[in-house]
Amino acid sequence: MRQTFQSSYRSHAAFTLVELLVVIAIIGMLVGLLLPAVQQAREAARMMSCANNQRQIALAMLNYESSNQCLPPAATDSLLAEMNIPIGDFNGLVFILPQLEQTALFQQIDFSKNWDDTSTNDSGVSNLQASQNNISGFLCPSSATRTDYITDYAANTHTSRQGTVEKNYANVIDFNAHAYRYEAYWESALCMWGYYYRTKSKDHRRKLSEIKDGLSNSMLYFECSGRPNLIPEGIAGSSDVSKWPLWANTDARITTGDFTPFQNYTNYEEVFSFHSSGCQTSFCDGSVHLISNSIDPDTWVSLFTHAGRDIVKEAF
């Protein structure tokens, strides 16, 4: 007996144009809902990486202090030569290269010359050539701009005690005995090596024991991202801030000006980041905190000073 198989066909109705548009619209809505979450996750990862960079720099500085009985400088000045100290102009990051596993680069540098000296050292390269190395740990992943040989992190040496700051934040206590550079300024933990003080050259090397406000309540290192592009008042600009952000340059340090807010106002020698909620800041105990843009200015100044002997009364 021969069996006969009949093929059966099912008819499939094609998508109509309206149905197709509805599917596309739904997919678009889902992408629109998921994209912000993806972006937030990416920024969270970048912030963690930035905080880790700051933590490594802070720990390197503490290890330097343990070995040398003083913190590294914010930067050095050629005025040291007037005191017969053979150290040229350098940014403080240069001094902690060995603690950041950059010993080979550190050994190429001749500290008796300036950071941008072009004469050949005993190592076979010049200081300028040695400084022309990109170091990933000096870069914030959230920075909107990127140029070779720069740092997005900086020492912040002092803030003004005059004008707006003096008027608005008079409750912050300070003692002139701790104002090593100028009596008109409040100083942070890191200070310059080599500067004028009361018409005389001075070389002060700060110890952790001088941090009278407590290591966990004293800021150490700061963000200043986006350089060399100038970002005035939060608006991206095209002006060049010259060589200042190069990681070996003595002028890569910053100061806090006589205006508020104290951070994320401009990256022109000020604390600035591309994080939406604040700036990653390391402290003298090696910890790193995201300092909110909405922090009380009095609290910010209290955390900034190293020996104001004031009490931080609110969380940060």
Short mmCIF file of N, CA and C in Angstrom, two decimals, residues 226 229-239 264-268 272-274:
data_model
loop_
_atom_site.label_atom_id
_atom_site.label_comp_id
_atom_site.label_asym_id
_atom_site.label_seq_id
_atom_site.Cartn_x
_atom_site.Cartn_y
_atom_site.Cartn_z
N GLY A 226 40.80 68.82 32.37
CA GLY A 226 40.45 69.57 31.17
C GLY A 226 41.54 70.43 30.60
N ASN A 229 42.96 73.03 27.82
CA ASN A 229 41.83 73.85 27.42
C ASN A 229 41.27 74.58 28.62
N LEU A 230 40.99 75.84 28.44
CA LEU A 230 40.44 76.66 29.52
C LEU A 230 38.93 76.52 29.55
N ILE A 231 38.41 76.21 30.73
CA ILE A 231 36.97 76.09 30.89
C ILE A 231 36.52 77.14 31.91
N PRO A 232 36.10 78.31 31.44
CA PRO A 232 35.68 79.37 32.35
C PRO A 232 34.22 79.22 32.75
N GLU A 233 33.97 79.25 34.02
CA GLU A 233 32.62 79.21 34.57
C GLU A 233 31.81 78.05 34.00
N GLY A 234 32.46 76.90 33.85
CA GLY A 234 31.76 75.70 33.44
C GLY A 234 31.44 75.61 31.96
N ILE A 235 31.95 76.54 31.16
CA ILE A 235 31.67 76.53 29.73
C ILE A 235 32.95 76.22 28.99
N ALA A 236 32.94 75.18 28.16
CA ALA A 236 34.15 74.78 27.45
C ALA A 236 34.64 75.91 26.56
N GLY A 237 35.92 76.21 26.65
CA GLY A 237 36.52 77.27 25.85
C GLY A 237 37.68 76.73 25.04
N SER A 238 38.26 77.56 24.22
CA SER A 238 39.33 77.11 23.35
C SER A 238 40.68 77.71 23.73
N SER A 239 40.69 78.55 24.76
CA SER A 239 41.94 79.18 25.15
C SER A 239 42.92 78.15 25.69
N ASN A 264 34.76 73.41 40.66
CA ASN A 264 33.95 73.31 39.45
C ASN A 264 33.38 74.66 38.99
N TYR A 265 34.17 75.72 39.20
CA TYR A 265 33.84 77.04 38.66
C TYR A 265 34.62 77.28 37.38
N THR A 266 35.91 76.97 37.41
CA THR A 266 36.78 77.06 36.24
C THR A 266 37.98 76.16 36.50
N ASN A 267 38.64 75.73 35.43
CA ASN A 267 39.85 74.93 35.60
C ASN A 267 41.11 75.77 35.47
N TYR A 268 40.95 77.08 35.53
CA TYR A 268 42.10 77.97 35.47
C TYR A 268 42.71 78.08 36.87
N PHE A 272 38.74 71.46 39.69
CA PHE A 272 37.74 71.28 38.63
C PHE A 272 37.74 69.82 38.17
N SER A 273 36.54 69.28 37.93
CA SER A 273 36.42 67.93 37.40
C SER A 273 35.26 67.87 36.43
N PHE A 274 35.17 66.74 35.72
CA PHE A 274 34.05 66.50 34.82
C PHE A 274 33.04 65.53 35.42
#
